[in-house]
Amino acid sequence: MPPSAPLVSLPPMPAPTSRPPLVRLVPPPCEDHPPQEALPLADAVALPRAIGDLDPEAEQAAGVLVRALAEVLTGRRPAAQVRPALVPRVAHVMEHLVRSGAAEGMHLAGVRLQSPRDGVVEASARLASPRRAAAFAFRVERRPRRWAVTVIEAALDPQGRLPARS
């Protein structure tokens, strides 16, 4: 092993009195708040917008249910008010979604209806807030005494953590 050089002690250097200039290599990050307040979309929504021919009774039932389900999901209506129109597994999914609060503060921004066959209407709805959007879809079927929501699927959580399919 070769002999090592003796260690030399260096005197401490004074700290710099100025900082080097900042050079941005990427654009600045987006701000957390929108540049302007959100426009009132809820009043501008024409409900329902149907694809193809819909039975007027089916269109009315689906239109009422889409508004009611949106109000439940956004926290503006108690879930108990729509429970009679839901099959049990859909009621269970709705309770889970409401408890999560994922759509709290959003409003109904758009609706599409279509009828794959007589006595069945499929609806998709978009919810919006100034910061994000979400969606849910459901199927309404004519039962002997009433219309019933038989299937629901929702994409409300931005991280996709909520199981929202009946």
PDB file of C-alpha atoms in Angstrom:
ATOM      1  CA  MET A   1       0.000   0.000   0.000  1.00  0.00           C
ATOM      2  CA  PRO A   2       1.547   3.346  -1.016  1.00  0.00           C
ATOM      3  CA  PRO A   3       2.080   5.921   1.680  1.00  0.00           C
ATOM      4  CA  SER A   4      -0.806   8.381   1.922  1.00  0.00           C
ATOM      5  CA  ALA A   5      -0.413  12.128   1.772  1.00  0.00           C
ATOM      6  CA  PRO A   6      -0.823  13.968   5.026  1.00  0.00           C
ATOM      7  CA  LEU A   7      -4.278  15.494   5.599  1.00  0.00           C
ATOM      8  CA  VAL A   8      -4.374  19.241   5.263  1.00  0.00           C
ATOM      9  CA  SER A   9      -6.935  21.282   7.091  1.00  0.00           C
ATOM     10  CA  LEU A  10      -8.649  23.955   4.946  1.00  0.00           C
ATOM     11  CA  PRO A  11      -9.893  27.205   6.461  1.00  0.00           C
ATOM     12  CA  PRO A  12     -13.716  27.652   6.393  1.00  0.00           C
ATOM     13  CA  MET A  13     -15.097  29.635   3.454  1.00  0.00           C
ATOM     14  CA  PRO A  14     -17.643  32.425   4.026  1.00  0.00           C
ATOM     15  CA  ALA A  15     -21.205  31.710   2.850  1.00  0.00           C
ATOM     16  CA  PRO A  16     -22.271  33.403  -0.399  1.00  0.00           C
ATOM     17  CA  THR A  17     -24.123  36.692   0.054  1.00  0.00           C
ATOM     18  CA  SER A  18     -26.351  36.272  -3.018  1.00  0.00           C
ATOM     19  CA  ARG A  19     -28.233  33.439  -4.667  1.00  0.00           C
ATOM     20  CA  PRO A  20     -27.755  32.331  -8.252  1.00  0.00           C
ATOM     21  CA  PRO A  21     -30.537  33.362 -10.659  1.00  0.00           C
ATOM     22  CA  LEU A  22     -33.491  30.972 -10.977  1.00  0.00           C
ATOM     23  CA  VAL A  23     -33.854  29.483 -14.437  1.00  0.00           C
ATOM     24  CA  ARG A  24     -37.151  27.617 -15.001  1.00  0.00           C
ATOM     25  CA  LEU A  25     -36.694  24.485 -17.038  1.00  0.00           C
ATOM     26  CA  VAL A  26     -40.409  23.619 -17.077  1.00  0.00           C
ATOM     27  CA  PRO A  27     -43.507  25.824 -17.069  1.00  0.00           C
ATOM     28  CA  PRO A  28     -44.869  26.762 -13.637  1.00  0.00           C
ATOM     29  CA  PRO A  29     -47.406  24.313 -12.143  1.00  0.00           C
ATOM     30  CA  CYS A  30     -51.120  24.946 -12.559  1.00  0.00           C
ATOM     31  CA  GLU A  31     -52.787  26.933  -9.835  1.00  0.00           C
ATOM     32  CA  ASP A  32     -55.085  25.131  -7.417  1.00  0.00           C
ATOM     33  CA  HIS A  33     -57.998  27.425  -8.127  1.00  0.00           C
ATOM     34  CA  PRO A  34     -59.703  28.097 -11.456  1.00  0.00           C
ATOM     35  CA  PRO A  35     -58.943  31.433 -13.183  1.00  0.00           C
ATOM     36  CA  GLN A  36     -62.630  32.393 -13.032  1.00  0.00           C
ATOM     37  CA  GLU A  37     -65.682  31.241 -11.144  1.00  0.00           C
ATOM     38  CA  ALA A  38     -67.624  28.403 -12.718  1.00  0.00           C
ATOM     39  CA  LEU A  39     -70.528  29.352 -14.932  1.00  0.00           C
ATOM     40  CA  PRO A  40     -73.954  28.134 -13.788  1.00  0.00           C
ATOM     41  CA  LEU A  41     -74.319  24.951 -15.843  1.00  0.00           C
ATOM     42  CA  ALA A  42     -77.206  23.490 -13.887  1.00  0.00           C
ATOM     43  CA  ASP A  43     -79.697  25.936 -15.386  1.00  0.00           C
ATOM     44  CA  ALA A  44     -78.383  25.410 -18.910  1.00  0.00           C
ATOM     45  CA  VAL A  45     -79.020  21.644 -18.935  1.00  0.00           C
ATOM     46  CA  ALA A  46     -81.909  20.590 -21.111  1.00  0.00           C
ATOM     47  CA  LEU A  47     -83.263  17.388 -19.588  1.00  0.00           C
ATOM     48  CA  PRO A  48     -83.569  14.809 -20.925  1.00  0.00           C
ATOM     49  CA  ARG A  49     -81.784  14.556 -24.255  1.00  0.00           C
ATOM     50  CA  ALA A  50     -82.967  11.358 -25.846  1.00  0.00           C
ATOM     51  CA  ILE A  51     -81.262   9.260 -28.482  1.00  0.00           C
ATOM     52  CA  GLY A  52     -83.804   7.712 -30.814  1.00  0.00           C
ATOM     53  CA  ASP A  53     -87.477   7.263 -30.071  1.00  0.00           C
ATOM     54  CA  LEU A  54     -88.484   7.000 -26.436  1.00  0.00           C
ATOM     55  CA  ASP A  55     -91.869   6.208 -25.027  1.00  0.00           C
ATOM     56  CA  PRO A  56     -93.027   9.474 -23.345  1.00  0.00           C
ATOM     57  CA  GLU A  57     -93.795   7.622 -20.095  1.00  0.00           C
ATOM     58  CA  ALA A  58     -90.321   6.036 -20.101  1.00  0.00           C
ATOM     59  CA  GLU A  59     -88.679   9.361 -20.896  1.00  0.00           C
ATOM     60  CA  GLN A  60     -90.507  11.072 -18.037  1.00  0.00           C
ATOM     61  CA  ALA A  61     -89.660   8.294 -15.554  1.00  0.00           C
ATOM     62  CA  ALA A  62     -85.975   8.311 -16.513  1.00  0.00           C
ATOM     63  CA  GLY A  63     -85.822  12.117 -16.395  1.00  0.00           C
ATOM     64  CA  VAL A  64     -87.298  12.209 -12.892  1.00  0.00           C
ATOM     65  CA  LEU A  65     -84.991   9.434 -11.687  1.00  0.00           C
ATOM     66  CA  VAL A  66     -81.826  10.944 -13.160  1.00  0.00           C
ATOM     67  CA  ARG A  67     -82.476  14.223 -11.356  1.00  0.00           C
ATOM     68  CA  ALA A  68     -83.343  12.441  -8.107  1.00  0.00           C
ATOM     69  CA  LEU A  69     -80.263  10.173  -8.221  1.00  0.00           C
ATOM     70  CA  ALA A  70     -78.016  13.148  -9.007  1.00  0.00           C
ATOM     71  CA  GLU A  71     -79.465  15.054  -6.049  1.00  0.00           C
ATOM     72  CA  VAL A  72     -78.862  12.065  -3.757  1.00  0.00           C
ATOM     73  CA  LEU A  73     -75.270  11.615  -4.973  1.00  0.00           C
ATOM     74  CA  THR A  74     -74.480  15.314  -4.544  1.00  0.00           C
ATOM     75  CA  GLY A  75     -75.981  15.452  -1.053  1.00  0.00           C
ATOM     76  CA  ARG A  76     -79.020  17.585  -1.862  1.00  0.00           C
ATOM     77  CA  ARG A  77     -81.666  14.887  -1.258  1.00  0.00           C
ATOM     78  CA  PRO A  78     -81.937  12.085   1.316  1.00  0.00           C
ATOM     79  CA  ALA A  79     -81.323   8.616  -0.127  1.00  0.00           C
ATOM     80  CA  ALA A  80     -84.498   7.320   1.539  1.00  0.00           C
ATOM     81  CA  GLN A  81     -86.585   9.281  -0.975  1.00  0.00           C
ATOM     82  CA  VAL A  82     -85.337   7.243  -3.952  1.00  0.00           C
ATOM     83  CA  ARG A  83     -84.927   3.862  -2.226  1.00  0.00           C
ATOM     84  CA  PRO A  84     -88.405   2.617  -3.322  1.00  0.00           C
ATOM     85  CA  ALA A  85     -87.328   2.989  -6.968  1.00  0.00           C
ATOM     86  CA  LEU A  86     -84.103   0.965  -6.523  1.00  0.00           C
ATOM     87  CA  VAL A  87     -83.563  -2.782  -6.540  1.00  0.00           C
ATOM     88  CA  PRO A  88     -81.653  -3.924  -3.407  1.00  0.00           C
ATOM     89  CA  ARG A  89     -78.179  -4.196  -4.971  1.00  0.00           C
ATOM     90  CA  VAL A  90     -78.511  -0.720  -6.523  1.00  0.00           C
ATOM     91  CA  ALA A  91     -79.655   0.672  -3.157  1.00  0.00           C
ATOM     92  CA  HIS A  92     -76.537  -0.853  -1.567  1.00  0.00           C
ATOM     93  CA  VAL A  93     -74.227   0.768  -4.153  1.00  0.00           C
ATOM     94  CA  MET A  94     -76.011   4.124  -3.779  1.00  0.00           C
ATOM     95  CA  GLU A  95     -75.602   4.023   0.016  1.00  0.00           C
ATOM     96  CA  HIS A  96     -71.881   3.350  -0.438  1.00  0.00           C
ATOM     97  CA  LEU A  97     -71.508   6.228  -2.919  1.00  0.00           C
ATOM     98  CA  VAL A  98     -73.446   8.663  -0.726  1.00  0.00           C
ATOM     99  CA  ARG A  99     -71.383   7.763   2.363  1.00  0.00           C
ATOM    100  CA  SER A 100     -68.164   8.350   0.393  1.00  0.00           C
ATOM    101  CA  GLY A 101     -69.168  11.953  -0.376  1.00  0.00           C
ATOM    102  CA  ALA A 102     -67.361  11.670  -3.726  1.00  0.00           C
ATOM    103  CA  ALA A 103     -69.920  13.817  -5.581  1.00  0.00           C
ATOM    104  CA  GLU A 104     -70.557  16.315  -2.772  1.00  0.00           C
ATOM    105  CA  GLY A 105     -70.968  19.871  -4.082  1.00  0.00           C
ATOM    106  CA  MET A 106     -71.302  18.860  -7.744  1.00  0.00           C
ATOM    107  CA  HIS A 107     -74.333  19.528  -9.930  1.00  0.00           C
ATOM    108  CA  LEU A 108     -76.044  17.816 -12.842  1.00  0.00           C
ATOM    109  CA  ALA A 109     -74.452  19.079 -16.047  1.00  0.00           C
ATOM    110  CA  GLY A 110     -75.748  16.787 -18.779  1.00  0.00           C
ATOM    111  CA  VAL A 111     -77.965  13.773 -19.461  1.00  0.00           C
ATOM    112  CA  ARG A 112     -78.411  11.261 -22.297  1.00  0.00           C
ATOM    113  CA  LEU A 113     -81.238   8.754 -22.555  1.00  0.00           C
ATOM    114  CA  GLN A 114     -81.689   5.801 -24.866  1.00  0.00           C
ATOM    115  CA  SER A 115     -84.050   2.872 -25.053  1.00  0.00           C
ATOM    116  CA  PRO A 116     -82.563  -0.451 -26.162  1.00  0.00           C
ATOM    117  CA  ARG A 117     -86.050  -2.015 -26.123  1.00  0.00           C
ATOM    118  CA  ASP A 118     -89.593  -1.329 -24.918  1.00  0.00           C
ATOM    119  CA  GLY A 119     -89.860  -0.948 -21.160  1.00  0.00           C
ATOM    120  CA  VAL A 120     -86.141  -0.228 -20.680  1.00  0.00           C
ATOM    121  CA  VAL A 121     -84.315   3.111 -20.610  1.00  0.00           C
ATOM    122  CA  GLU A 122     -80.586   3.584 -20.152  1.00  0.00           C
ATOM    123  CA  ALA A 123     -79.422   6.960 -18.878  1.00  0.00           C
ATOM    124  CA  SER A 124     -75.986   8.497 -18.536  1.00  0.00           C
ATOM    125  CA  ALA A 125     -75.404  11.685 -16.585  1.00  0.00           C
ATOM    126  CA  ARG A 126     -72.479  14.035 -16.108  1.00  0.00           C
ATOM    127  CA  LEU A 127     -71.867  15.812 -12.808  1.00  0.00           C
ATOM    128  CA  ALA A 128     -69.585  18.836 -12.619  1.00  0.00           C
ATOM    129  CA  SER A 129     -67.985  21.279 -10.223  1.00  0.00           C
ATOM    130  CA  PRO A 130     -65.457  24.062 -10.847  1.00  0.00           C
ATOM    131  CA  ARG A 131     -62.571  21.626 -10.294  1.00  0.00           C
ATOM    132  CA  ARG A 132     -63.671  18.301 -11.741  1.00  0.00           C
ATOM    133  CA  ALA A 133     -66.275  16.200 -13.496  1.00  0.00           C
ATOM    134  CA  ALA A 134     -67.806  12.807 -12.768  1.00  0.00           C
ATOM    135  CA  ALA A 135     -70.376  10.520 -14.351  1.00  0.00           C
ATOM    136  CA  PHE A 136     -72.916   7.851 -13.583  1.00  0.00           C
ATOM    137  CA  ALA A 137     -75.143   5.633 -15.694  1.00  0.00           C
ATOM    138  CA  PHE A 138     -78.126   3.480 -14.871  1.00  0.00           C
ATOM    139  CA  ARG A 139     -80.828   1.295 -16.360  1.00  0.00           C
ATOM    140  CA  VAL A 140     -84.513   1.785 -15.611  1.00  0.00           C
ATOM    141  CA  GLU A 141     -86.946  -1.051 -16.285  1.00  0.00           C
ATOM    142  CA  ARG A 142     -90.720  -1.033 -16.210  1.00  0.00           C
ATOM    143  CA  ARG A 143     -92.011  -3.290 -13.443  1.00  0.00           C
ATOM    144  CA  PRO A 144     -95.668  -4.232 -12.882  1.00  0.00           C
ATOM    145  CA  ARG A 145     -96.445  -1.236 -10.640  1.00  0.00           C
ATOM    146  CA  ARG A 146     -93.543   1.184 -11.147  1.00  0.00           C
ATOM    147  CA  TRP A 147     -90.271   1.950 -12.874  1.00  0.00           C
ATOM    148  CA  ALA A 148     -87.194   0.569 -11.093  1.00  0.00           C
ATOM    149  CA  VAL A 149     -83.469   1.291 -11.338  1.00  0.00           C
ATOM    150  CA  THR A 150     -81.986  -2.174 -11.887  1.00  0.00           C
ATOM    151  CA  VAL A 151     -78.317  -1.372 -12.603  1.00  0.00           C
ATOM    152  CA  ILE A 152     -76.085   1.575 -11.757  1.00  0.00           C
ATOM    153  CA  GLU A 153     -72.468   2.343 -12.530  1.00  0.00           C
ATOM    154  CA  ALA A 154     -70.591   5.434 -11.357  1.00  0.00           C
ATOM    155  CA  ALA A 155     -67.227   7.094 -11.886  1.00  0.00           C
ATOM    156  CA  LEU A 156     -67.263   9.673  -9.107  1.00  0.00           C
ATOM    157  CA  ASP A 157     -63.918   9.278  -7.338  1.00  0.00           C
ATOM    158  CA  PRO A 158     -60.985  10.872  -9.222  1.00  0.00           C
ATOM    159  CA  GLN A 159     -58.633   8.111  -8.010  1.00  0.00           C
ATOM    160  CA  GLY A 160     -61.075   5.368  -9.003  1.00  0.00           C
ATOM    161  CA  ARG A 161     -61.087   3.824  -5.519  1.00  0.00           C
ATOM    162  CA  LEU A 162     -64.846   3.394  -5.188  1.00  0.00           C
ATOM    163  CA  PRO A 163     -66.422   0.128  -6.334  1.00  0.00           C
ATOM    164  CA  ALA A 164     -69.420   1.621  -8.053  1.00  0.00           C
ATOM    165  CA  ARG A 165     -71.064  -1.075 -10.098  1.00  0.00           C
ATOM    166  CA  SER A 166     -74.182  -3.017  -9.219  1.00  0.00           C
TER     167      SER A 166
END
